[in-house]
């Protein structure tokens, strides 16, 4: 099975104009590349314009599609409104918003300053709110329907996680926003879904979550029942499906793509996989003997 193969048919996103926050690096870049290959035009936006310009030029060369780099710090509503104005001027109507931008780092919570906690909440939760509210109000005002918002969360949005508490708090809020607006704005023809990725190696995440030799100490693949990390194309395949018309009846869903990682941590007896095969005869005997007593 080639899990790195491209899934959707050619032109599956033809005519779609998409805004991808944090589209100049990591998973945002990989999803943008595939959207362009499928015929979409894409605005990529983040704080670093130089990085975005380089990425957009390379992606246009690679795919032949149209990719517009626009600077915007999603923490600031006025910047988001300005970015959307420029996006409309460059591409015309926007059909899809992909809230992918994020900030995160590991830290014991008691070491965080109030500003450190706020910084993550502001990028992840407030940033998603800013883009969703600004574009959503525009769509509703202009009576533009058949629109889609896709939010990138994490599996700890519902389990919580120690040492990344601001991120877990913010992603939980994004998930609640996804489900709430999926119902409230369905009447305007706006769908909301989310993806919860497991470990997909990117420089941005790995440098902040596994700094120094933590990369070697904590091999994230070992936490995954399928014993590997994700490939970017697998995530891009799912994202392309969710922003395409093929997923028209999917609304308010969060799709986990993690090889079973979070469930492995959750199931009370999952640790028993450490019991060697040859011990099971003995264990079975011990258990059955208890039945008679
Ligand atoms: C404690 C820290 C810190 C750290 C920053 N701060 N890093 N505190 N430990 N390691 C504090 C600072 O001291 C400051 O507080 C406040 O946080 C803001 O820091 P700045 O550097 O001024 O912020 P800024 O320049 O806005 O940068 C934001 C950032 C940075 C989040 C800190 O890392 C960034 O730009 N990240 C963007 C990309 C990213 O994080 N990608 C990873 C996404 S991964 P004071 O009080 O001193 O002013 C992800 C995956 C999850 O989400 C799941 C994986 C499996
Ligand atoms: P990444 O490359 O660091 O992506 C984060 C992006 O967000 C960057 O392009 C960054 O660009 C942008 N960004 C940060 N702050 C911003 C701000 N204030 N305004 C606008 N843009 C901002 O990391 P990634 O791994 O690809 O993460 C992408 C998404 O996947 C995130 O939502 C993350 O939580 C999620 N995720 C990743 C993993 C994983 O294993 N990689 C797992 C679960 C979830 P600038 O620095 O140029 O602003």
XYZ file of C-alpha atoms and ligand atoms in Angstrom:
396
model
C 0.000 0.000 0.000
C 1.427 3.372 -0.977
C 0.130 5.690 1.744
C 2.088 8.553 0.177
C 0.027 8.430 -3.044
C -2.130 11.407 -3.993
C -5.776 10.599 -3.405
C -8.144 12.972 -5.171
C -8.746 13.131 -8.894
C -7.151 15.915 -10.983
C -9.008 19.232 -10.807
C -10.901 18.162 -7.644
C -10.421 21.697 -6.273
C -10.612 23.595 -9.560
C -12.261 26.987 -9.080
C -11.768 27.010 -5.292
C -9.983 29.941 -3.679
C -8.474 29.033 -0.327
C -6.855 30.982 2.519
C -4.314 28.950 4.519
C -3.005 30.544 7.714
C 0.535 29.467 8.535
C 0.804 28.296 4.913
C 4.500 29.097 4.493
C 5.907 26.167 6.455
C 5.296 22.662 7.771
C 1.893 21.084 7.334
C 0.331 24.307 6.009
C 2.846 24.307 3.162
C 2.222 20.629 2.361
C -1.553 21.106 2.303
C -1.174 24.230 0.166
C 1.006 22.343 -2.347
C -1.642 19.654 -2.786
C -4.497 22.199 -3.058
C -2.574 23.919 -5.863
C -1.915 20.592 -7.597
C -5.675 19.938 -7.496
C -6.444 23.225 -9.262
C -7.175 25.602 -6.356
C -5.728 29.096 -5.962
C -4.314 29.751 -2.501
C -3.464 32.720 -0.282
C -0.786 31.757 2.241
C -0.474 34.000 5.239
C 1.710 34.315 8.361
C 3.938 36.869 10.107
C 7.049 36.335 7.984
C 6.511 37.827 4.511
C 9.933 36.889 3.156
C 9.349 33.229 4.001
C 5.884 33.355 2.428
C 7.169 34.986 -0.774
C 9.849 32.325 -1.196
C 7.360 29.528 -0.530
C 4.760 30.986 -2.917
C 7.289 31.398 -5.744
C 8.507 27.807 -5.329
C 4.990 26.404 -5.138
C 3.859 28.294 -8.260
C 6.897 26.999 -10.154
C 6.300 23.434 -8.932
C 2.533 23.239 -9.487
C 1.686 25.884 -12.096
C -1.027 27.169 -9.736
C -1.613 30.618 -8.260
C -0.261 31.203 -4.749
C -0.446 34.655 -3.146
C 1.733 35.476 -0.102
C 0.146 37.918 2.379
C 1.597 39.025 5.696
C -0.774 38.865 8.659
C -0.444 38.241 12.371
C -3.674 36.398 13.138
C -3.640 37.733 16.712
C -4.786 41.141 15.436
C -8.318 41.482 14.012
C -7.482 44.586 11.918
C -4.593 42.711 10.262
C -6.903 39.795 9.478
C -9.482 42.134 7.931
C -6.764 43.782 5.823
C -5.386 40.398 4.725
C -8.869 39.267 3.672
C -9.388 42.482 1.721
C -6.126 41.803 -0.157
C -7.077 38.148 -0.617
C -10.375 39.137 -2.229
C -8.583 41.667 -4.432
C -6.107 39.004 -5.610
C -8.369 35.978 -6.033
C -11.994 37.168 -5.969
C -14.409 35.180 -3.801
C -12.842 33.025 -1.076
C -14.429 29.587 -0.705
C -12.340 27.962 1.995
C -10.577 29.036 5.197
C -7.964 26.695 6.649
C -7.076 27.744 10.207
C -3.660 26.092 10.534
C -1.430 28.752 12.159
C -0.299 27.851 15.667
C 2.208 28.543 18.392
C 3.373 26.038 20.977
C 6.304 25.019 23.192
C 6.813 22.588 26.052
C 7.067 23.998 29.555
C 5.982 23.207 33.101
C 2.970 25.498 33.488
C 4.266 27.085 36.698
C 7.261 28.398 34.733
C 5.050 30.315 32.291
C 4.570 34.065 32.539
C 1.075 35.360 32.018
C 2.232 36.711 28.653
C 3.648 33.327 27.610
C 0.284 31.655 28.263
C -1.547 34.480 26.451
C 0.764 34.265 23.449
C -0.322 30.696 22.667
C -4.005 31.370 23.373
C -3.828 34.459 21.168
C -2.279 32.690 18.174
C -4.318 29.486 18.337
C -7.725 30.381 19.756
C -7.990 34.121 19.157
C -6.293 33.769 15.746
C -8.795 31.126 14.659
C -11.632 33.257 16.034
C -10.341 36.371 14.226
C -10.121 34.678 10.816
C -13.394 32.784 11.234
C -15.369 35.795 12.439
C -13.988 38.219 9.848
C -14.492 35.899 6.872
C -17.712 34.370 8.213
C -19.345 37.794 8.640
C -18.228 38.725 5.119
C -19.710 35.532 3.645
C -22.998 36.024 5.500
C -23.197 39.701 4.574
C -22.526 39.002 0.877
C -24.844 35.960 0.927
C -22.013 33.728 -0.278
C -22.826 30.101 0.556
C -21.169 26.709 -0.132
C -18.256 27.771 2.059
C -16.003 25.651 4.261
C -13.823 26.214 7.314
C -11.273 23.561 8.252
C -9.530 23.868 11.622
C -6.355 22.023 12.595
C -6.537 20.906 16.222
C -4.697 18.131 18.107
C -5.795 14.941 19.863
C -5.105 16.574 23.227
C -7.920 19.026 22.442
C -10.156 16.488 24.214
C -7.723 14.590 26.451
C -5.746 17.610 27.612
C -1.972 17.272 27.995
C 0.568 18.172 30.626
C 3.461 20.494 29.613
C 1.567 22.068 26.685
C -1.319 23.443 28.722
C -1.862 26.734 26.827
C -1.958 24.830 23.529
C -4.321 22.171 24.918
C -6.590 24.887 26.331
C -6.644 26.800 23.057
C -7.144 23.764 20.808
C -10.057 22.634 23.011
C -11.616 26.036 22.368
C -11.063 25.692 18.629
C -12.767 22.296 18.671
C -15.750 23.751 20.561
C -15.912 26.592 18.032
C -15.846 24.079 15.153
C -18.768 22.070 16.512
C -20.788 25.106 17.596
C -20.557 27.000 14.323
C -21.128 23.819 12.287
C -24.660 23.965 13.643
C -25.192 27.724 13.901
C -23.887 28.704 10.465
C -25.149 25.694 8.491
C -28.143 27.879 7.602
C -25.753 30.172 5.726
C -24.222 27.239 3.829
C -20.969 27.317 5.803
C -19.534 23.948 6.889
C -17.015 23.467 9.711
C -14.761 20.467 10.263
C -11.478 19.782 12.033
C -8.495 17.500 11.692
C -6.618 16.218 14.738
C -3.186 15.089 13.537
C -0.898 12.817 15.525
C 2.864 13.228 15.098
C 3.790 14.581 11.647
C 7.430 15.736 11.689
C 7.855 19.456 10.943
C 10.689 21.769 11.916
C 8.323 24.191 13.678
C 6.822 21.535 15.953
C 9.901 19.361 16.514
C 12.195 22.297 17.458
C 9.725 23.431 20.134
C 8.326 20.124 21.368
C 11.433 17.946 21.120
C 14.366 20.368 21.494
C 17.971 19.118 21.637
C 18.388 15.411 22.240
C 14.727 14.938 23.257
C 14.263 13.963 19.592
C 16.384 10.875 20.187
C 15.125 10.239 23.732
C 11.421 10.303 22.808
C 10.885 8.524 19.544
C 7.255 9.510 18.899
C 6.817 6.630 16.441
C 7.047 4.224 19.399
C 3.870 5.710 20.920
C 1.892 4.906 17.786
C 0.303 1.442 17.406
C 1.177 1.550 13.698
C 4.799 2.223 14.728
C 5.413 5.181 12.469
C 4.853 8.929 12.266
C 2.549 10.462 9.668
C 3.498 11.424 6.154
C 2.529 14.955 5.059
C 0.734 13.667 1.964
C -1.604 11.572 4.136
C -2.695 14.712 5.948
C -2.911 16.696 2.699
C -5.163 13.974 1.213
C -7.561 14.256 4.154
C -7.532 18.068 4.143
C -8.173 18.210 0.381
C -11.139 15.863 0.776
C -12.552 17.934 3.641
C -12.376 21.225 1.731
C -13.674 19.640 -1.490
C -17.302 19.201 -2.517
C -16.916 15.436 -2.031
C -17.307 15.994 1.739
C -20.476 18.085 1.338
C -22.419 16.084 3.969
C -19.611 16.196 6.548
C -20.197 18.979 9.053
C -19.059 19.427 12.658
C -16.722 16.456 12.542
C -13.202 16.107 13.891
C -11.175 13.467 12.100
C -8.206 12.017 13.935
C -5.230 10.932 11.828
C -2.694 9.536 14.282
C -2.223 5.804 13.680
C -4.160 5.137 16.904
C -1.745 7.135 19.097
C -4.181 8.802 21.496
C -6.276 5.685 22.030
C -3.147 3.759 22.929
C -2.561 6.238 25.739
C -6.206 6.031 26.832
C -7.059 2.322 27.024
C -6.468 1.127 30.605
C -4.997 -2.242 29.637
C -3.114 -1.235 26.495
C 0.138 -1.608 28.455
C -0.392 -5.370 28.316
C 1.165 -5.359 24.874
C 4.432 -5.546 26.816
C 3.502 -9.040 28.033
C 5.463 -11.540 25.928
C 3.480 -14.049 23.880
C 4.865 -17.019 25.837
C 3.504 -15.662 29.143
C -0.134 -15.742 28.047
C -0.564 -19.526 28.635
C 0.541 -19.069 32.218
C -1.624 -15.988 32.756
C -4.663 -17.742 31.318
C -4.102 -20.671 33.694
C -3.824 -18.330 36.663
C -7.036 -16.532 35.754
C -8.989 -19.755 35.153
C -7.803 -21.217 38.454
C -9.401 -18.266 40.292
C -12.807 -19.205 38.846
C -12.829 -22.455 40.866
C -11.950 -20.840 44.197
C 8.731 29.552 28.606
C 8.516 30.991 26.805
C 9.142 30.047 25.943
C 9.576 28.808 26.533
C 8.626 31.795 24.774
N 8.222 32.052 26.027
N 9.178 30.581 24.696
N 8.297 30.746 28.108
N 9.353 28.609 27.865
N 10.165 27.862 25.797
C 7.588 33.268 26.515
C 8.446 34.516 26.350
O 9.400 34.638 27.387
C 7.399 35.605 26.369
O 6.943 35.867 27.656
C 6.207 34.958 25.654
O 6.403 33.538 25.757
C 6.134 35.340 24.183
O 7.367 35.009 23.586
P 7.903 35.763 22.280
O 9.144 35.068 21.850
O 7.944 37.235 22.526
O 6.658 35.495 21.308
P 6.554 35.498 19.737
O 7.757 36.126 19.098
O 5.217 36.030 19.443
O 6.640 33.919 19.358
C 5.587 33.049 19.636
C 6.099 31.683 20.075
C 7.140 31.089 19.082
C 4.875 30.771 20.207
C 6.778 31.819 21.455
O 7.561 29.792 19.510
C 6.589 31.001 17.680
O 6.718 31.945 16.911
N 5.924 29.858 17.311
C 5.264 29.693 16.013
C 5.428 28.314 15.429
C 5.120 27.175 16.350
O 5.087 27.314 17.570
N 4.946 26.003 15.745
C 4.699 24.781 16.499
C 3.273 24.392 16.370
S 3.242 22.759 16.884
P 7.481 37.154 28.519
O 6.674 37.128 29.776
O 8.950 36.896 28.755
O 7.218 38.376 27.693
C 1.773 22.308 17.480
C 1.668 20.781 17.492
C 1.060 20.170 18.664
O 0.949 23.101 17.788
C 1.021 18.643 18.682
C 2.250 17.890 18.278
C 2.169 16.403 18.379
P 4.760 25.163 11.906
O 5.468 24.888 10.630
O 5.507 25.853 12.992
O 3.433 25.944 11.562
C 2.894 26.984 12.305
C 2.631 28.131 11.360
O 1.879 29.126 12.046
C 3.899 28.782 10.822
O 3.836 28.840 9.423
C 3.887 30.183 11.425
O 4.406 31.131 10.499
C 2.396 30.400 11.661
N 2.129 31.361 12.737
C 2.578 31.305 14.011
N 2.159 32.385 14.687
C 1.407 33.109 13.833
C 0.696 34.342 13.951
N 0.655 35.033 15.100
N 0.023 34.803 12.855
C 0.056 34.117 11.701
N 0.716 32.963 11.521
C 1.379 32.465 12.587
O 4.203 23.797 12.582
P 3.288 22.617 11.989
O 3.725 21.390 12.677
O 3.246 22.652 10.502
O 1.854 23.008 12.566
C 0.748 23.268 11.717
C -0.555 22.960 12.441
O -0.633 21.568 12.733
C -0.721 23.674 13.777
O -2.077 24.043 13.956
C -0.364 22.615 14.789
O -0.950 22.829 16.048
C -0.962 21.401 14.091
N -0.424 20.114 14.554
C 0.811 19.710 14.176
C 1.269 18.471 14.570
C 2.594 17.956 14.135
O 2.953 16.834 14.515
N 3.356 18.679 13.349
C 0.456 17.668 15.383
C -0.798 18.123 15.777
C -1.239 19.358 15.335
P 5.223 32.465 10.937
O 6.215 32.042 11.947
O 5.794 32.948 9.647
O 4.202 33.418 11.468
